[in-house]
Amino acid sequence: MEPTVKMGHASAAIERRAYAEQIAAGEEPHAVTPRGQMNEAIEEKRGLGAYLERGREWLQEMGQRVRDQAELSVHGMASLVQGAARTTRAGLQTSTGDGFDVLPALDQSLRQQQTPALNHG
């Protein structure tokens, strides 16, 4: 953190008077002396630094959440694939004939189309 510049009594008085006049005129107060302007820039930089730090923390937190969700998705997909493989193996072991009994009912029409072709060959 950068320290502000020391202002003398005269500069401080000029700044206080200018701030009061600017506020009375409905203006946004700003520094009028060179040292006051330097201090204003330093204070602005400090304020932006706090926002930048909060932004970095937020990005790190969101990145961790994304990584956690991706890991959960990978584990879920692995479980799904393993379950499908077990179901397929169990179905193949219990099926008879051409093995089409493992397929869903929607694929029965495919079975009927392919079976006559196998019998003619």
PDB file of C-alpha atoms in Angstrom:
ATOM      1  CA  MET A   1       0.000   0.000   0.000  1.00  0.00           C
ATOM      2  CA  GLU A   2       1.439   3.311  -1.073  1.00  0.00           C
ATOM      3  CA  PRO A   3       1.490   6.033   1.627  1.00  0.00           C
ATOM      4  CA  THR A   4      -0.068   9.417   0.966  1.00  0.00           C
ATOM      5  CA  VAL A   5       2.016  12.567   0.622  1.00  0.00           C
ATOM      6  CA  LYS A   6       2.324  14.829   3.672  1.00  0.00           C
ATOM      7  CA  MET A   7       0.528  18.138   3.134  1.00  0.00           C
ATOM      8  CA  GLY A   8       1.486  21.297   4.959  1.00  0.00           C
ATOM      9  CA  HIS A   9      -0.932  23.506   6.879  1.00  0.00           C
ATOM     10  CA  ALA A  10      -1.459  25.871   3.964  1.00  0.00           C
ATOM     11  CA  SER A  11      -2.159  23.087   1.430  1.00  0.00           C
ATOM     12  CA  ALA A  12      -4.514  21.338   3.847  1.00  0.00           C
ATOM     13  CA  ALA A  13      -6.421  24.602   4.418  1.00  0.00           C
ATOM     14  CA  ILE A  14      -6.676  25.235   0.661  1.00  0.00           C
ATOM     15  CA  GLU A  15      -8.002  21.691   0.135  1.00  0.00           C
ATOM     16  CA  ARG A  16     -10.598  22.001   2.951  1.00  0.00           C
ATOM     17  CA  ARG A  17     -11.830  25.348   1.606  1.00  0.00           C
ATOM     18  CA  ALA A  18     -12.004  24.027  -1.994  1.00  0.00           C
ATOM     19  CA  TYR A  19     -13.880  20.884  -0.894  1.00  0.00           C
ATOM     20  CA  ALA A  20     -16.419  23.000   1.025  1.00  0.00           C
ATOM     21  CA  GLU A  21     -16.944  25.328  -1.955  1.00  0.00           C
ATOM     22  CA  GLN A  22     -17.299  22.429  -4.398  1.00  0.00           C
ATOM     23  CA  ILE A  23     -19.841  20.655  -2.203  1.00  0.00           C
ATOM     24  CA  ALA A  24     -21.801  23.914  -1.713  1.00  0.00           C
ATOM     25  CA  ALA A  25     -21.880  24.371  -5.493  1.00  0.00           C
ATOM     26  CA  GLY A  26     -23.202  20.813  -5.903  1.00  0.00           C
ATOM     27  CA  GLU A  27     -20.011  19.593  -7.545  1.00  0.00           C
ATOM     28  CA  GLU A  28     -18.110  16.387  -6.960  1.00  0.00           C
ATOM     29  CA  PRO A  29     -15.241  17.375  -4.624  1.00  0.00           C
ATOM     30  CA  HIS A  30     -11.738  17.012  -6.023  1.00  0.00           C
ATOM     31  CA  ALA A  31      -8.250  18.082  -5.014  1.00  0.00           C
ATOM     32  CA  VAL A  32      -6.914  21.417  -6.211  1.00  0.00           C
ATOM     33  CA  THR A  33      -3.288  21.425  -5.011  1.00  0.00           C
ATOM     34  CA  PRO A  34      -0.548  19.229  -6.524  1.00  0.00           C
ATOM     35  CA  ARG A  35      -0.075  17.298  -3.261  1.00  0.00           C
ATOM     36  CA  GLY A  36      -3.812  16.950  -2.836  1.00  0.00           C
ATOM     37  CA  GLN A  37      -4.070  15.575  -6.370  1.00  0.00           C
ATOM     38  CA  MET A  38      -1.276  13.094  -5.660  1.00  0.00           C
ATOM     39  CA  ASN A  39      -3.041  11.935  -2.496  1.00  0.00           C
ATOM     40  CA  GLU A  40      -6.337  11.658  -4.371  1.00  0.00           C
ATOM     41  CA  ALA A  41      -4.676   9.437  -6.995  1.00  0.00           C
ATOM     42  CA  ILE A  42      -3.091   7.268  -4.284  1.00  0.00           C
ATOM     43  CA  GLU A  43      -6.417   6.875  -2.462  1.00  0.00           C
ATOM     44  CA  GLU A  44      -8.190   6.024  -5.727  1.00  0.00           C
ATOM     45  CA  LYS A  45      -5.538   3.428  -6.478  1.00  0.00           C
ATOM     46  CA  ARG A  46      -6.040   1.911  -3.013  1.00  0.00           C
ATOM     47  CA  GLY A  47      -9.785   1.684  -3.584  1.00  0.00           C
ATOM     48  CA  LEU A  48      -9.317  -0.013  -6.938  1.00  0.00           C
ATOM     49  CA  GLY A  49      -6.855  -2.422  -5.356  1.00  0.00           C
ATOM     50  CA  ALA A  50      -9.539  -3.578  -2.923  1.00  0.00           C
ATOM     51  CA  TYR A  51     -11.961  -4.177  -5.799  1.00  0.00           C
ATOM     52  CA  LEU A  52      -9.308  -6.045  -7.762  1.00  0.00           C
ATOM     53  CA  GLU A  53      -8.521  -8.247  -4.767  1.00  0.00           C
ATOM     54  CA  ARG A  54     -12.205  -9.048  -4.243  1.00  0.00           C
ATOM     55  CA  GLY A  55     -12.501  -9.842  -7.939  1.00  0.00           C
ATOM     56  CA  ARG A  56      -9.525 -12.209  -7.781  1.00  0.00           C
ATOM     57  CA  GLU A  57     -10.994 -13.970  -4.746  1.00  0.00           C
ATOM     58  CA  TRP A  58     -14.345 -14.319  -6.508  1.00  0.00           C
ATOM     59  CA  LEU A  59     -12.680 -15.768  -9.616  1.00  0.00           C
ATOM     60  CA  GLN A  60     -10.745 -18.278  -7.520  1.00  0.00           C
ATOM     61  CA  GLU A  61     -13.926 -19.299  -5.697  1.00  0.00           C
ATOM     62  CA  MET A  62     -15.870 -19.711  -8.944  1.00  0.00           C
ATOM     63  CA  GLY A  63     -12.994 -21.671 -10.483  1.00  0.00           C
ATOM     64  CA  GLN A  64     -13.032 -24.050  -7.524  1.00  0.00           C
ATOM     65  CA  ARG A  65     -16.809 -24.473  -7.825  1.00  0.00           C
ATOM     66  CA  VAL A  66     -16.460 -25.297 -11.526  1.00  0.00           C
ATOM     67  CA  ARG A  67     -13.710 -27.834 -10.774  1.00  0.00           C
ATOM     68  CA  ASP A  68     -15.840 -29.416  -8.031  1.00  0.00           C
ATOM     69  CA  GLN A  69     -18.877 -29.668 -10.323  1.00  0.00           C
ATOM     70  CA  ALA A  70     -16.762 -31.129 -13.127  1.00  0.00           C
ATOM     71  CA  GLU A  71     -15.402 -33.756 -10.748  1.00  0.00           C
ATOM     72  CA  LEU A  72     -18.928 -34.654  -9.625  1.00  0.00           C
ATOM     73  CA  SER A  73     -19.986 -34.925 -13.268  1.00  0.00           C
ATOM     74  CA  VAL A  74     -17.074 -37.235 -14.051  1.00  0.00           C
ATOM     75  CA  HIS A  75     -17.939 -39.500 -11.130  1.00  0.00           C
ATOM     76  CA  GLY A  76     -21.620 -39.489 -12.102  1.00  0.00           C
ATOM     77  CA  MET A  77     -20.808 -40.374 -15.704  1.00  0.00           C
ATOM     78  CA  ALA A  78     -18.473 -43.171 -14.585  1.00  0.00           C
ATOM     79  CA  SER A  79     -21.220 -44.605 -12.376  1.00  0.00           C
ATOM     80  CA  LEU A  80     -23.703 -44.379 -15.229  1.00  0.00           C
ATOM     81  CA  VAL A  81     -21.354 -46.162 -17.639  1.00  0.00           C
ATOM     82  CA  GLN A  82     -20.556 -48.878 -15.090  1.00  0.00           C
ATOM     83  CA  GLY A  83     -24.257 -49.394 -14.402  1.00  0.00           C
ATOM     84  CA  ALA A  84     -25.033 -49.639 -18.109  1.00  0.00           C
ATOM     85  CA  ALA A  85     -22.200 -52.139 -18.589  1.00  0.00           C
ATOM     86  CA  ARG A  86     -23.485 -54.284 -15.710  1.00  0.00           C
ATOM     87  CA  THR A  87     -27.012 -54.175 -17.102  1.00  0.00           C
ATOM     88  CA  THR A  88     -25.792 -55.097 -20.571  1.00  0.00           C
ATOM     89  CA  ARG A  89     -23.675 -57.984 -19.246  1.00  0.00           C
ATOM     90  CA  ALA A  90     -26.568 -59.271 -17.151  1.00  0.00           C
ATOM     91  CA  GLY A  91     -28.906 -58.997 -20.124  1.00  0.00           C
ATOM     92  CA  LEU A  92     -26.505 -60.808 -22.447  1.00  0.00           C
ATOM     93  CA  GLN A  93     -26.040 -63.613 -19.932  1.00  0.00           C
ATOM     94  CA  THR A  94     -29.794 -64.156 -19.594  1.00  0.00           C
ATOM     95  CA  SER A  95     -30.791 -63.609 -23.225  1.00  0.00           C
ATOM     96  CA  THR A  96     -31.279 -66.422 -25.669  1.00  0.00           C
ATOM     97  CA  GLY A  97     -30.989 -66.538 -29.396  1.00  0.00           C
ATOM     98  CA  ASP A  98     -29.711 -63.495 -31.232  1.00  0.00           C
ATOM     99  CA  GLY A  99     -29.092 -61.300 -28.150  1.00  0.00           C
ATOM    100  CA  PHE A 100     -31.562 -58.589 -29.206  1.00  0.00           C
ATOM    101  CA  ASP A 101     -33.568 -59.095 -26.001  1.00  0.00           C
ATOM    102  CA  VAL A 102     -31.149 -56.740 -24.243  1.00  0.00           C
ATOM    103  CA  LEU A 103     -32.137 -53.805 -26.432  1.00  0.00           C
ATOM    104  CA  PRO A 104     -35.068 -51.548 -25.510  1.00  0.00           C
ATOM    105  CA  ALA A 105     -38.526 -52.118 -26.956  1.00  0.00           C
ATOM    106  CA  LEU A 106     -37.980 -49.327 -29.477  1.00  0.00           C
ATOM    107  CA  ASP A 107     -35.259 -51.410 -31.111  1.00  0.00           C
ATOM    108  CA  GLN A 108     -37.516 -54.457 -31.582  1.00  0.00           C
ATOM    109  CA  SER A 109     -38.462 -53.181 -35.044  1.00  0.00           C
ATOM    110  CA  LEU A 110     -34.761 -53.229 -35.960  1.00  0.00           C
ATOM    111  CA  ARG A 111     -34.595 -56.842 -34.764  1.00  0.00           C
ATOM    112  CA  GLN A 112     -37.517 -57.817 -36.967  1.00  0.00           C
ATOM    113  CA  GLN A 113     -35.929 -56.129 -39.989  1.00  0.00           C
ATOM    114  CA  GLN A 114     -32.546 -57.807 -39.511  1.00  0.00           C
ATOM    115  CA  THR A 115     -33.719 -61.298 -38.572  1.00  0.00           C
ATOM    116  CA  PRO A 116     -35.207 -62.211 -42.007  1.00  0.00           C
ATOM    117  CA  ALA A 117     -32.001 -61.076 -43.708  1.00  0.00           C
ATOM    118  CA  LEU A 118     -30.012 -63.418 -41.486  1.00  0.00           C
ATOM    119  CA  ASN A 119     -32.326 -66.339 -42.292  1.00  0.00           C
ATOM    120  CA  HIS A 120     -32.013 -65.833 -46.079  1.00  0.00           C
ATOM    121  CA  GLY A 121     -28.206 -65.774 -46.057  1.00  0.00           C
TER     122      GLY A 121
END
